[in-house]
Coordinates of C-alpha atoms in Angstrom, one line a residue:
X812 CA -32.1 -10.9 -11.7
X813 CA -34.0 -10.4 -14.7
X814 CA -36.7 -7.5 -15.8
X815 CA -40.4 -7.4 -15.2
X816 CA -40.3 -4.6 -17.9
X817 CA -42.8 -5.0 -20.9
X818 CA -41.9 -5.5 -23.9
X819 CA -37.9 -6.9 -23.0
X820 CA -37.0 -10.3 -23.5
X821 CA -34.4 -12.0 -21.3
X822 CA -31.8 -13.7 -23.3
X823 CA -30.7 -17.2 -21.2
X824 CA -27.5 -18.1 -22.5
X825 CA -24.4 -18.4 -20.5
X826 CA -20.6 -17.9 -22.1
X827 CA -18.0 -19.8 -20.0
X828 CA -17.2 -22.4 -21.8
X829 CA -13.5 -23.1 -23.5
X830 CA -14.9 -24.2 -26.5
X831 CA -17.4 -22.7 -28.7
X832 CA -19.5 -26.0 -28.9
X833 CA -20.7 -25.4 -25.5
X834 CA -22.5 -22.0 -26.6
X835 CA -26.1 -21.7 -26.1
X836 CA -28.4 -18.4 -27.6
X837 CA -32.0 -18.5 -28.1
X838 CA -31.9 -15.6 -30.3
X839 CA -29.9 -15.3 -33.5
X840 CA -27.3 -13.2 -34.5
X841 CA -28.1 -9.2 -36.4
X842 CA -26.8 -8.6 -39.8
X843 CA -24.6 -11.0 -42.3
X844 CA -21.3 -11.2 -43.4
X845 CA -19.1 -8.4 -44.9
X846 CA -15.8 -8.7 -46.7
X847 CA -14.2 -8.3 -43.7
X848 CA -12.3 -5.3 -44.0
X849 CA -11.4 -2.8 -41.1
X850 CA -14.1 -0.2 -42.2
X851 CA -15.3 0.3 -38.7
X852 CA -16.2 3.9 -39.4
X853 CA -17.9 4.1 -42.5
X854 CA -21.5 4.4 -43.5
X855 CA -24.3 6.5 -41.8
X856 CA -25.0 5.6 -38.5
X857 CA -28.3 3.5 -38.0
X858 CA -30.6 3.4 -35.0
X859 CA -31.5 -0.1 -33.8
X860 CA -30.6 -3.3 -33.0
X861 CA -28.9 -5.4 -30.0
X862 CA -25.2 -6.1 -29.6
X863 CA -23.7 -8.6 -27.9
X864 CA -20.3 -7.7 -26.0
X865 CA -18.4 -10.9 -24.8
X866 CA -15.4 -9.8 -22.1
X867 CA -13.4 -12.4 -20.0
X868 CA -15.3 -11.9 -16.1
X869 CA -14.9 -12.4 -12.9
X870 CA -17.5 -14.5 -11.3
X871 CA -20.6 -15.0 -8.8
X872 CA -19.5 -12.4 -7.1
X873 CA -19.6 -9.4 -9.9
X874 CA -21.2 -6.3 -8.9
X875 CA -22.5 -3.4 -10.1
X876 CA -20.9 -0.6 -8.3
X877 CA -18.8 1.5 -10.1
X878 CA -16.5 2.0 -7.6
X879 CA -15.5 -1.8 -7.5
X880 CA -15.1 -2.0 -11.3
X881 CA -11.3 -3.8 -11.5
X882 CA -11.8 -6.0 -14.7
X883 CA -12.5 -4.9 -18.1
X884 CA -15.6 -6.3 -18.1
X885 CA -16.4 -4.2 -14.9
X886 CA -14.9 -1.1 -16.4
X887 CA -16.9 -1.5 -20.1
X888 CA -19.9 -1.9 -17.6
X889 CA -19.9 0.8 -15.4
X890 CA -19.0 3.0 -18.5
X891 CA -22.4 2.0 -20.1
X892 CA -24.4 3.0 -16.9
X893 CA -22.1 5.6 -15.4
X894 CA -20.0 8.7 -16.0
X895 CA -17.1 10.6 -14.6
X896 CA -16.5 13.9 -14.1
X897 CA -13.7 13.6 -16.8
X898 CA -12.0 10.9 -18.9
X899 CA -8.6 10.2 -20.8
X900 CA -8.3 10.5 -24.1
X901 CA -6.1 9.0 -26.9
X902 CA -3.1 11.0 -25.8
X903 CA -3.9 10.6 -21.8
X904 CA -4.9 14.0 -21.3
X905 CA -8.1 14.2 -19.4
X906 CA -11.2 15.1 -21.2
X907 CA -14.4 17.3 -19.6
X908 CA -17.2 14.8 -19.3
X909 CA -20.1 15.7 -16.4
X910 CA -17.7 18.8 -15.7
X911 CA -18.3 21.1 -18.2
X912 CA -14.9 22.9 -16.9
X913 CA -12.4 23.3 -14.2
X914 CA -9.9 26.3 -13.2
X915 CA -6.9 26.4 -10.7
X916 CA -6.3 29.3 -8.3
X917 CA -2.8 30.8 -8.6
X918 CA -1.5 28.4 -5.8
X919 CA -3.0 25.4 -7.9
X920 CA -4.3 23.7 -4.1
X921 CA -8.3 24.7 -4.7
X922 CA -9.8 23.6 -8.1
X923 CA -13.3 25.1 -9.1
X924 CA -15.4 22.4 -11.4
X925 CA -18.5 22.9 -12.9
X926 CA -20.8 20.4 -13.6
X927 CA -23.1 20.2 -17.1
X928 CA -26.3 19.9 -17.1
X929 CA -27.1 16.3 -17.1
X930 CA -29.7 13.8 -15.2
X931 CA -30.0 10.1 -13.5
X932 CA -31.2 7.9 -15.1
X933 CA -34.5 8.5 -12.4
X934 CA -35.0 12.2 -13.3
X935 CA -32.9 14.0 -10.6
X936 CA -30.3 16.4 -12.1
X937 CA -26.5 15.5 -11.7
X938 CA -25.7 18.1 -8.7
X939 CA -22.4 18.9 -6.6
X940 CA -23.5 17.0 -3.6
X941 CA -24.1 14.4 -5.8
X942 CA -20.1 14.8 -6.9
X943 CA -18.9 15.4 -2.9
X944 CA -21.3 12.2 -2.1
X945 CA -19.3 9.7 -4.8
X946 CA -15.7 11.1 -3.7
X947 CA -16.3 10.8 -0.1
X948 CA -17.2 7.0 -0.8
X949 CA -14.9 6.0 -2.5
X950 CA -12.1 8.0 -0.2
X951 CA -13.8 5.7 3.0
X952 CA -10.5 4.7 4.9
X953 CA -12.4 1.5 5.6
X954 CA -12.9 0.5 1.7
X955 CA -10.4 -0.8 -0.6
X956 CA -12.0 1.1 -4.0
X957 CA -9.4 1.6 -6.6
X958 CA -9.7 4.7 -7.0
X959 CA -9.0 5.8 -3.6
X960 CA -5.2 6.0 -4.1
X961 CA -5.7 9.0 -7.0
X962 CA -8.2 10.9 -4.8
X963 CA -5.5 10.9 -2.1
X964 CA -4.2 14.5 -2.5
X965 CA -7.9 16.0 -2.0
X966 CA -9.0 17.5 1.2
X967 CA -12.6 15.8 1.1
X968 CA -13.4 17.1 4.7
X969 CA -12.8 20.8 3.3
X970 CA -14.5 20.8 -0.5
X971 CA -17.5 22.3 -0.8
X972 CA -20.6 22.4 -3.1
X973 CA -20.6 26.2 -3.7
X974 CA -24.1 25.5 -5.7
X975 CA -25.9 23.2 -7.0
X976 CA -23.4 22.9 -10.4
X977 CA -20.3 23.8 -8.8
X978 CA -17.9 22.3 -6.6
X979 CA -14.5 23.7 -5.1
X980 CA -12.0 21.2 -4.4
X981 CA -9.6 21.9 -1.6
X982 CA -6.3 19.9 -2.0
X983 CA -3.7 19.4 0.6
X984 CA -1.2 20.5 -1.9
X985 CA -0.7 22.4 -5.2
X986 CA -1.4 19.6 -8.1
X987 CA -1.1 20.9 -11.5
X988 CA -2.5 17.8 -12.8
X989 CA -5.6 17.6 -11.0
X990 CA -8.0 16.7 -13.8
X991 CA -6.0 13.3 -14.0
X992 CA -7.8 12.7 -10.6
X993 CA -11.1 13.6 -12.3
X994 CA -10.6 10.9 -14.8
X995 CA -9.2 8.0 -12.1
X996 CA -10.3 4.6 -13.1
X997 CA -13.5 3.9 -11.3
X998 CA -14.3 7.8 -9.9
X999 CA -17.6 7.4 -11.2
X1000 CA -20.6 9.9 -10.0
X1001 CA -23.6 8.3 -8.5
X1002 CA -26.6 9.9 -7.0
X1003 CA -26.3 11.2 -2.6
X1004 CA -28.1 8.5 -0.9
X1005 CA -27.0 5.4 -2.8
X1006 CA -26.7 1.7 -1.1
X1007 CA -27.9 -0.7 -3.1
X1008 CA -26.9 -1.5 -6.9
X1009 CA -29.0 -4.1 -7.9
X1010 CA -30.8 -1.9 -9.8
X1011 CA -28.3 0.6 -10.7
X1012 CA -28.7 4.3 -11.0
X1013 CA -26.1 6.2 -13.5
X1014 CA -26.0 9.1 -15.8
X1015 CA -24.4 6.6 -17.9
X1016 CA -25.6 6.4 -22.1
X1017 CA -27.4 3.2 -21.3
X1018 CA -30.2 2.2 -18.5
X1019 CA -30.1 -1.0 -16.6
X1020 CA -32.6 -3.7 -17.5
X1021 CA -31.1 -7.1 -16.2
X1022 CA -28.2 -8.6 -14.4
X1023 CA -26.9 -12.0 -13.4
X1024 CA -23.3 -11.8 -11.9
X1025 CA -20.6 -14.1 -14.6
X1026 CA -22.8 -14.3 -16.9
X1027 CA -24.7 -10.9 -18.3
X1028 CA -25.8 -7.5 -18.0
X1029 CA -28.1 -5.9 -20.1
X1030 CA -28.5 -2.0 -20.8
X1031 CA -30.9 -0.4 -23.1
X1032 CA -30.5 3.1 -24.5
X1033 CA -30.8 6.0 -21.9
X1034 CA -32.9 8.7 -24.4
X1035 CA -32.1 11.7 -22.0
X1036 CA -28.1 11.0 -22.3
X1037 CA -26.5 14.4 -22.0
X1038 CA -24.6 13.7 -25.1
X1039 CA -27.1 12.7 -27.1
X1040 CA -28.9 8.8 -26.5
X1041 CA -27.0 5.7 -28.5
X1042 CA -27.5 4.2 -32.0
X1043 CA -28.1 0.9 -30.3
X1044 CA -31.8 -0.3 -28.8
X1045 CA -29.6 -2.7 -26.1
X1046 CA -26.1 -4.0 -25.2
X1047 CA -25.1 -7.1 -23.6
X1048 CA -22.2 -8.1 -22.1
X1049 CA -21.6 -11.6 -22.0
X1050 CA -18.9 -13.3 -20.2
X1051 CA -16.3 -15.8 -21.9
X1052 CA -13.5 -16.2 -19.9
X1053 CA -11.4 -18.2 -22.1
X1054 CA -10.1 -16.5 -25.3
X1055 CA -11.0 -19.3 -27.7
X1056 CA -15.1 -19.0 -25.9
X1057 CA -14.8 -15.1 -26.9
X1058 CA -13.2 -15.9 -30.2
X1059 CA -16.0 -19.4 -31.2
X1060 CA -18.6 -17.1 -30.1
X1061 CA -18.1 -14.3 -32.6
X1062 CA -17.2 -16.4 -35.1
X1063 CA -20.4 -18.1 -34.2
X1064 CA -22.4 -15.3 -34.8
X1065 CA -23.7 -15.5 -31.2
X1066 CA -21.6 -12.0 -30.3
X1067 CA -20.8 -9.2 -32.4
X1068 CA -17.4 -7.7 -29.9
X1069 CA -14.9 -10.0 -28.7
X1070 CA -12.5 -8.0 -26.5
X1071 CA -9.0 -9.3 -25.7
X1072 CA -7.9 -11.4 -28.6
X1073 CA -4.4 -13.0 -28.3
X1074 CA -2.1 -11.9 -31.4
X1075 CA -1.8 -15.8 -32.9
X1076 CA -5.9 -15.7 -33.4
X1077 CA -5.9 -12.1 -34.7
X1078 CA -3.5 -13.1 -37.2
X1079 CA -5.3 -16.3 -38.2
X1080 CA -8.7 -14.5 -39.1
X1081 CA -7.7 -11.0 -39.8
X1082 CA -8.8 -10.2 -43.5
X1083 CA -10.6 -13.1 -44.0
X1084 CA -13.7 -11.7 -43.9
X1085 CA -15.3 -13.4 -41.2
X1086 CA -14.3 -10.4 -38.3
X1087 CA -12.8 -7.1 -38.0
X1088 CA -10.0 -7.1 -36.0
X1089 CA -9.0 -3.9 -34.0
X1090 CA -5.6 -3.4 -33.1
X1091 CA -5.4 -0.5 -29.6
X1092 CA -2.3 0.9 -29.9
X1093 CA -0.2 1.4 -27.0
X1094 CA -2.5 -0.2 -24.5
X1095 CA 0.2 -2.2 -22.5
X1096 CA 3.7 -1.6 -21.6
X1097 CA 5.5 -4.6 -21.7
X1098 CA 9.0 -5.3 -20.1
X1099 CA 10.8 -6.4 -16.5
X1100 CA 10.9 -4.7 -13.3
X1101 CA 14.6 -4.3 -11.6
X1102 CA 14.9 -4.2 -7.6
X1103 CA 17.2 -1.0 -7.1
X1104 CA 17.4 -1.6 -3.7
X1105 CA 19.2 -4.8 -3.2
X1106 CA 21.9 -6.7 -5.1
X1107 CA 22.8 -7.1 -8.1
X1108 CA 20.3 -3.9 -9.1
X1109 CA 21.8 -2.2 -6.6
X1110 CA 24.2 -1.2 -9.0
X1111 CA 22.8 1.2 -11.8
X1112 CA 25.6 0.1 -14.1
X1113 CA 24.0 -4.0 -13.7
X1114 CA 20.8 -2.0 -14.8
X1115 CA 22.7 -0.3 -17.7
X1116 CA 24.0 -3.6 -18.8
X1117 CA 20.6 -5.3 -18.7
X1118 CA 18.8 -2.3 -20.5
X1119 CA 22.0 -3.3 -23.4
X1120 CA 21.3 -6.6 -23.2
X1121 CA 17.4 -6.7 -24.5
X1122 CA 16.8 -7.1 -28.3
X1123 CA 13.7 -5.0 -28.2
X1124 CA 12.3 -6.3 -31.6
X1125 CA 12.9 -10.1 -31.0
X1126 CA 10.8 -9.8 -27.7
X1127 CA 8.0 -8.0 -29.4
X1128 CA 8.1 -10.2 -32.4
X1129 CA 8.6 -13.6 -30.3
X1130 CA 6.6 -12.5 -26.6
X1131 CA 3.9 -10.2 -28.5
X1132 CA 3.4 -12.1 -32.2
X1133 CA 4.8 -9.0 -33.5
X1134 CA 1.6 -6.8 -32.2
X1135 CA 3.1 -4.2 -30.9
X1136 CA 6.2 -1.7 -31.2
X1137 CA 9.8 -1.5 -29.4
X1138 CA 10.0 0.4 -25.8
X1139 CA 12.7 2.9 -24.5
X1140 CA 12.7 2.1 -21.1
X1141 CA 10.1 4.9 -20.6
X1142 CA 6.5 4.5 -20.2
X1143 CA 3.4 5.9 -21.8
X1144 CA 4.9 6.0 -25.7
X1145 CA 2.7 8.9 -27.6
X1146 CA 1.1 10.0 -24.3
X1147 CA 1.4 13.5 -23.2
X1148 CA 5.0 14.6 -21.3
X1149 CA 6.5 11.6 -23.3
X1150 CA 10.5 12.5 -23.6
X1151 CA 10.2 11.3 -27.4
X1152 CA 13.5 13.3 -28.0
X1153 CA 15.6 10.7 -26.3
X1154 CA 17.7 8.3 -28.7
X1155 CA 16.2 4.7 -29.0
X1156 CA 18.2 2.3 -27.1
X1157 CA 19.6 -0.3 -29.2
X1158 CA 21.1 -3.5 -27.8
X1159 CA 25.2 -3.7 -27.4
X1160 CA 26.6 -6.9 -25.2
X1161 CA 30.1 -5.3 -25.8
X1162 CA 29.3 -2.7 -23.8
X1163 CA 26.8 -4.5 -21.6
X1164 CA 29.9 -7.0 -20.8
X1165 CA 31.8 -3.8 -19.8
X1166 CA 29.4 -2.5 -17.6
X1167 CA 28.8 -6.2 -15.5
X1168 CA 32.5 -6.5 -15.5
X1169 CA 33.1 -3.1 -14.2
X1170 CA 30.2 -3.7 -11.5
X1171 CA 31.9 -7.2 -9.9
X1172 CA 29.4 -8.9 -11.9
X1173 CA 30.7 -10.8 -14.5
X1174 CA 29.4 -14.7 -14.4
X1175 CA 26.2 -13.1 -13.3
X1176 CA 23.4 -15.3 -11.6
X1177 CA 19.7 -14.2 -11.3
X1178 CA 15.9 -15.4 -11.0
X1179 CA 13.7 -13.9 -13.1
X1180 CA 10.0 -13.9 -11.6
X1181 CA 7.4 -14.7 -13.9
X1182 CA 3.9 -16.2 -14.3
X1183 CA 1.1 -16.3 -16.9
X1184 CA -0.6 -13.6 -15.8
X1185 CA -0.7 -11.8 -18.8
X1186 CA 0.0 -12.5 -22.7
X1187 CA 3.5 -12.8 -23.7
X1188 CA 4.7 -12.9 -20.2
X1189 CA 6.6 -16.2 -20.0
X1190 CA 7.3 -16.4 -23.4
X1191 CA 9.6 -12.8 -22.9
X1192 CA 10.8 -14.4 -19.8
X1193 CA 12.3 -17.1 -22.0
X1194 CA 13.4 -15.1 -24.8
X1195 CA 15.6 -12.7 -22.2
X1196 CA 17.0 -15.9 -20.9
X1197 CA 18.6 -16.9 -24.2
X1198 CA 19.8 -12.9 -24.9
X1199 CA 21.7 -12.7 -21.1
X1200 CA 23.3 -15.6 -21.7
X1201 CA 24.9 -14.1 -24.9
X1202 CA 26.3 -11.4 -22.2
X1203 CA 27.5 -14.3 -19.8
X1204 CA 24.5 -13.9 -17.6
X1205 CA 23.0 -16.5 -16.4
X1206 CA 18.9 -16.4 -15.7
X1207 CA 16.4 -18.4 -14.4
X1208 CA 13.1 -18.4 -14.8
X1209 CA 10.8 -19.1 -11.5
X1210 CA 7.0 -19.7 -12.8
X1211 CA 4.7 -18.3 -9.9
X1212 CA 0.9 -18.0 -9.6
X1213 CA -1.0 -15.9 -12.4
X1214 CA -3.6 -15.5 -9.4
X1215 CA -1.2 -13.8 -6.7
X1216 CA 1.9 -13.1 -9.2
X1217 CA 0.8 -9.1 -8.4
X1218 CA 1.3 -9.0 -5.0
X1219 CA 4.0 -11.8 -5.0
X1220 CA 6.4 -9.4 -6.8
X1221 CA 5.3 -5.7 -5.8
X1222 CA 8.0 -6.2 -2.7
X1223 CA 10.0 -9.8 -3.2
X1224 CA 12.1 -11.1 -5.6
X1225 CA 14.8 -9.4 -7.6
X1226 CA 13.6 -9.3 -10.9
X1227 CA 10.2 -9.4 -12.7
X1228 CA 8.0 -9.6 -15.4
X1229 CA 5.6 -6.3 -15.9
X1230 CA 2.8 -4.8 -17.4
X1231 CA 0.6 -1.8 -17.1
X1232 CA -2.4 -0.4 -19.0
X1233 CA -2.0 3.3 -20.1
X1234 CA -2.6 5.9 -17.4
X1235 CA -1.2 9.5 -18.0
X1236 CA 2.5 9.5 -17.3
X1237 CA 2.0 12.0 -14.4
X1238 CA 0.2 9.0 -12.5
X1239 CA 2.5 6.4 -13.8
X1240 CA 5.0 8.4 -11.8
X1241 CA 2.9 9.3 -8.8
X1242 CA 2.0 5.8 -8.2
X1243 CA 5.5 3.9 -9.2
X1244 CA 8.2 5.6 -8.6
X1245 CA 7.8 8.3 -5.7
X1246 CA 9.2 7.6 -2.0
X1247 CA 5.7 6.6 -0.9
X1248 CA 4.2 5.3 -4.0
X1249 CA 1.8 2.6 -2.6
X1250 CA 3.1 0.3 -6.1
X1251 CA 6.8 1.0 -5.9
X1252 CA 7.8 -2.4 -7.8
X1253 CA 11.2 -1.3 -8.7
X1254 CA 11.8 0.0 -5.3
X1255 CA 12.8 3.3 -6.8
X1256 CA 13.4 5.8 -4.1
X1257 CA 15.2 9.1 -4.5
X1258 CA 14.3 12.4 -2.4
X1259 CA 15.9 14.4 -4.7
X1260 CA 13.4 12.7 -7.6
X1261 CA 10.3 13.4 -5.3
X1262 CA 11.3 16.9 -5.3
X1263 CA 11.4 17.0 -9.2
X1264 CA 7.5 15.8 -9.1
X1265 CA 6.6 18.1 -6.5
X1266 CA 8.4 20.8 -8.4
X1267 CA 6.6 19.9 -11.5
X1268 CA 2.3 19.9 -9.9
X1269 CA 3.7 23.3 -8.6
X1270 CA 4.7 24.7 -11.6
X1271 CA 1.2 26.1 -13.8
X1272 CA 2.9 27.2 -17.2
X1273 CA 2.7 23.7 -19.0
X1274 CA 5.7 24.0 -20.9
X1275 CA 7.7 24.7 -17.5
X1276 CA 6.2 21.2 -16.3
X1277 CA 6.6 19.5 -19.1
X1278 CA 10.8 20.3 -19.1
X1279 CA 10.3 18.7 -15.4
X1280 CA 8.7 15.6 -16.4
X1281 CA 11.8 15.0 -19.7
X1282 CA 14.2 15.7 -16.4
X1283 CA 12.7 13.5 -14.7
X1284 CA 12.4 10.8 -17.5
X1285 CA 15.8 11.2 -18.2
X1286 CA 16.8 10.0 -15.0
X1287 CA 14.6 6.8 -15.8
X1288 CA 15.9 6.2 -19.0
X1289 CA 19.8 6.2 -17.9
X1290 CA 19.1 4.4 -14.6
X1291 CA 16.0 3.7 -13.9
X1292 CA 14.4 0.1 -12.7
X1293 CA 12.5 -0.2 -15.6
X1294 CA 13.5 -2.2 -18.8
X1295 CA 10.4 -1.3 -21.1
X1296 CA 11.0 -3.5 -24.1
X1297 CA 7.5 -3.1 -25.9
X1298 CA 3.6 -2.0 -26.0
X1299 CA 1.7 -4.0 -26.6
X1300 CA -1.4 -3.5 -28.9
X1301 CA -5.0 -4.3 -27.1
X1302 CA -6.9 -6.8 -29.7
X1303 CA -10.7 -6.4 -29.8
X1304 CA -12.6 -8.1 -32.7
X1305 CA -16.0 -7.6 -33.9
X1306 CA -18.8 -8.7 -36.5
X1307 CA -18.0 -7.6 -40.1
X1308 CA -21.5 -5.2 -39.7
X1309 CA -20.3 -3.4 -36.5
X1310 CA -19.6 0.0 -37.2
X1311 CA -17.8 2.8 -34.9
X1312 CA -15.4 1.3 -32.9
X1313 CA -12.5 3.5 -32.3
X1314 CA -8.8 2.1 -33.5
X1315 CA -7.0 4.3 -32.0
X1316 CA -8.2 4.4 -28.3
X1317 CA -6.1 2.4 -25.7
X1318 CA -7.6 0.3 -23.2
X1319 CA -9.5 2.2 -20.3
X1320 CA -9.2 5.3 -22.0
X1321 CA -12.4 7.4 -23.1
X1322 CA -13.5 5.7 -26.5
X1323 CA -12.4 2.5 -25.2
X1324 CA -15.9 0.3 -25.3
X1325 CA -17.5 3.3 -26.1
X1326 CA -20.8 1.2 -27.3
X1327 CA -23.1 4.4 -27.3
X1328 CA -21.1 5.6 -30.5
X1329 CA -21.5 2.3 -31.8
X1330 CA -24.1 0.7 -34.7
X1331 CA -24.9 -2.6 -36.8
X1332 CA -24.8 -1.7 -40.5

C-alpha cells in the first residue's frame, strides 16, 4: 500500500537480504559520522528528519492490528501508532499512559480508571467505550490475541463506562496488581467501531502514511500527541531478518537503528566509531526449565544438585559473549518484588554429588531439549553438558526445531532450554507457575503455592504483598524448576548521530523503541 498524500515520497527498498550487498535505497542516509561514543542523550533535541528502524519480521502476512503484535517489529509498530492505558517501566511497575489514574475499592475486585484527555489520530477523543470496545476484542473466546490470557481475571460482561473518561472495572476476584493488566503486551486502545487496519487509527505519537507487509511501514509525526508530538518528521521500519542485513545496513548508512544485535558483532564494532551500541539490561532471562512432575525432577534434591552443578559465569561468558550478568534461579533481576536478599548460588559438585547420590541418582542419564531458537541457546546447552559431566551426569543434547521448539517443550520432554523477556514478576508467576497457568513449562504445581499468590493480589498494603512474593520466591529458589543462570542484555545499535535512545529500558518495556523521544543530531 503506499500514500496518495502530497508532499510524501515512498521509499522502495526492501531489507531481506543476508548480506548487506543486496541492499537497495533510493534515498541517502541523514547526518555523518561521530566518534562513536555512547552519548545517546546529549545535545538539544532537534526537530526534523527521517529515521530508518530495521527489526527482524515476520512476513506477507504482517498486520497492523495491535492486538496481533507478537514480534518486536509488531510491538515497536503498534507502539508508534497506538497507546495503552498503561505501560512498564525500567523496574516493571506499570506506568499511567491514556489513564491518567486508577484506584482500588477496599475489596481490590472493582478498579476505577480514568482516562486523559487525548484524541485519534481522526479527531474523536479517546473515550471509555472506546476502552470497553478494545478489551472486549481482544477477550473474544474465538480469537487467539495475546493479550487475552492477562485480561482473564476481568469481568468484561460487568465493567462499565461510568462517563465518558471513566471506566469501572469489575474483576472476578480481588487483584492487587491490576495495573499489570493495564500494561499487557498488546492491550492497545483503538477507537468503538473498528474492522479494518489498513489504514490504521491510533492515539499513538506517529500517524500512518504507508505499509507493505515484510517489508515497511511508515509513520509521520502525530502533532496532537497527548504528550507532546515527536522530534522526528517520519519513522520507518524496515525489515532485515538476518542479523548481518540489520547489522550491513547500518553500517551502510541505509538505517540509522539496528535492533537485536548478537553480542560477537557488538563487540566487533563497539567504540569504533562507526555505531552506538546499546546494551538493555536485563531484557532476557536465560537458563533451563526442569519437569517436576516426572522422573528424575521429580525429586527436588536432583533439582538441587543441578542448580549446584551450573557455573553461572562460564555460561554467560561462553552462551551470551559475556553480555549479560549471573542468575539466581529467580526471575525478573532488579524488577519490582525481586527477593534480592537471597545469597547468590555458587556452584559446588561436592555437594551436588551428595544430593544425586542421596536421590538414587548417581550415574545420571538425561536429554536436554534445545534448538536455535534464540541466541546462546545451543551453545549453553553444550557448555552444561561439559559441567554435569564433572558431577557424573551424563547429558544429551537433542537439537529440535527453532520454528515449533515453544510448543514442543511447554508439555514434553524432561529438560529444556528457556528464555523469557521481562514482564513484572507478578505475571511471571501468574502465567508460569500457578496450578492453571496456561505456560506451566516446569510443570510446577502446588495448592499450597496458589494460595500464597492469591493471598498476595488480596493483600493492599504493598509491603504485606511484597513479604508474600520473597515467600513465595524462596520456595523457587530452594526447589523450584527453574535453573536461571543469566540475563541476558538486549543489543540495539544505531547511527553515531541518533540521539535519545534509552540504555536502560528492557525490551517491551515503556522506553523500549520509544522513537517519539528520539532525534538525528
Amino acid at each position: 500500500m503506499t500514500s496518495n498524500r502530497p508532499g510524501l515520497h515512498r521509499r522502495g527498498f526492501l531489507i531481506a537480504s543476508t548480506t548487506a550487498t543486496a541492499l537497495a535505497l533510493t534515498t541517502g542516509c541523514t547526518g555523518t559520522a561521530g566518534d562513536g561514543r555512547n552519548t545517546i542523550e546529549t545535545g538539544t533535541p532537534r526537530r526534523g528528519g527521517t529515521l530508518r528502524a530495521a527489526f527482524a519480521g515476520g512476513g506477507a502476512g504482517e498486520t497492523l492490528d495491535p492486538h496481533a503484535v507478537n514480534l518486536f517489529v509488531d510491538a515497536a509498530r503498534a507502539k508508534a501508532l497506538y497507546d495503552k492505558l498503561a505501560d512498564f517501566g525500567t523496574d516493571l511497575a506499570p506506568v499511567p499512559r491514556l489513564a491518567e489514574r486508577w484506584e482500588p475499592n477496599r475489596t481490590l475486585d472493582t478498579w476505577k480508571v480514568t482516562l486523559r484527555e487525548a484524541v485519534f489520530h481522526d479527531g474523536r477523543p479517546v473515550t471509555a467505550e472506546d476502552v470497553l470496545h478494545s478489551y472486549r476484542r481482544i477477550a473474544d473466546p474465538d480469537a487467539a490475541f495475546r493479550a487475552k490470557a492477562s485480561l482473564e481475571p476481568v469481568d468484561l460482561a460487568a465493567s462499565r463506562a461510568l462517563d465518558a473518561t471513566t471506566v469501572e472495572f469489575r474483576l472476578k476476584r480481588p487483584y492487587a496488581e491490576f495495573p499489570n493488566v493495564l500494561a499487557a503486551f498488546g492491550a492497545y486502545i483503538i477507537p468503538k467501531g473498528t474492522t479494518s487496519f489498513e489504514r490504521p487509527v491510533g492515539s499513538g505519537p506517529f500517524t500512518f502514511v504507508s505499509f507493505t507487509p515484510g517489508r515497511s511501514l511508515v509513520v509521520e509525526r502525530n502533532e496532537a500527541y497527548w504528550e507532546g508530538a515527536p522530534h522526528l518528521d517520519q519513522v520507518e521500519f524496515v525489515v532485515a531478518t538476518e542479523e548481518s542485513a540489520r547489522t550491513g545496513a547500518l553500517l551502510g548508512g541505509q538505517v540509522q537503528y539496528a535492533h537485536e544485535l548478537d553480542p560477537a558483532t557488538a563487540r566487533t564494532y563497539e567504540g569504533g566509531g562507526r555505531m552506538n551500541v546499546i546494551r538493555l539490561p536485563g531484557s532476557a532471562m536465560q537458563g533451563f526449565v526442569m519437569k517436576t512432575d516426572r522422573p528424575p525432577f521429580d525429586d527436588k534434591r536432583v533439582r538441587q544438585a543441578f542448580f549446584l552443578i551450573a557455573d553461572r559465569q562460564e555460561l554467560v561468558d561462553g552462551a551470551l559473549s559475556g553480555a549479560g550478568e549471573i542468575g539466581n534461579d529467580l526471575f525478573g533481576k532488579g524488577y519490582r518484588h525481586y527477593a534480592s536478599g537471597l545469597p547468590q548460588r555458587t556452584r559446588d559438585l561436592d555437594r551436588a554429588r551428595a544430593l544425586l547420590k542421596a536421590a538414587g541418582a548417581e550415574n545420571l542419564e538425561v536429554t536436554l531439549d534445545t534448538a536455535p531458537a534464540a541466541t546462546g541457546f545451543v551453545e549453553a546447552a553444550g557448555i552444561f553438558k561439559e559441567q554435569a559431566a564433572e558431577a557424573g551426569v551424563t547429558v544429551e543434547i537433542r537439537v529440535g526445531d527453532k520454528d515449533t521448539y515453544w510448543s514442543d517443550i511447554l508439555n514434553d520432554g524432561t529438560f529444556a532450554s528457556y528464555r523469557s523477556g521481562a514482564m513484572p514478576i507478578e505475571a511471571h508467576i501468574s502465567q508460569r507457575l500457578l496450578t492453571g497457568s496456561t505456560t506451566n513449562a516446569t510443570q510446577w504445581r502446588h495448592r499450597d503455592f496458589d494460595d500464597l499468590y492469591r493471598q498476595a493480589q488480596s493483600t493492599p498494603d504493598e509491603q504485606g504483598r511484597a513479604a508474600l512474593y520473597e515467600r513465595m520466591q524462596r520456595r523457587l529458589h530452594d526447589e523450584g524448576g527453574f535453573l536461571i543462570w543469566g540475563f541476558a542484555d538486549w543489543i540495539v545499535a544505531t547511527a553515531p548521530t541518533v540521539r535519545g535512545v534509552s540504555a536502560e529500558a528492557p525490551a517491551n518495556t515503556l522506553d523500549w523503541a520509544r522513537f517519539d523521544r528520539v532525534w538525528l543530531a
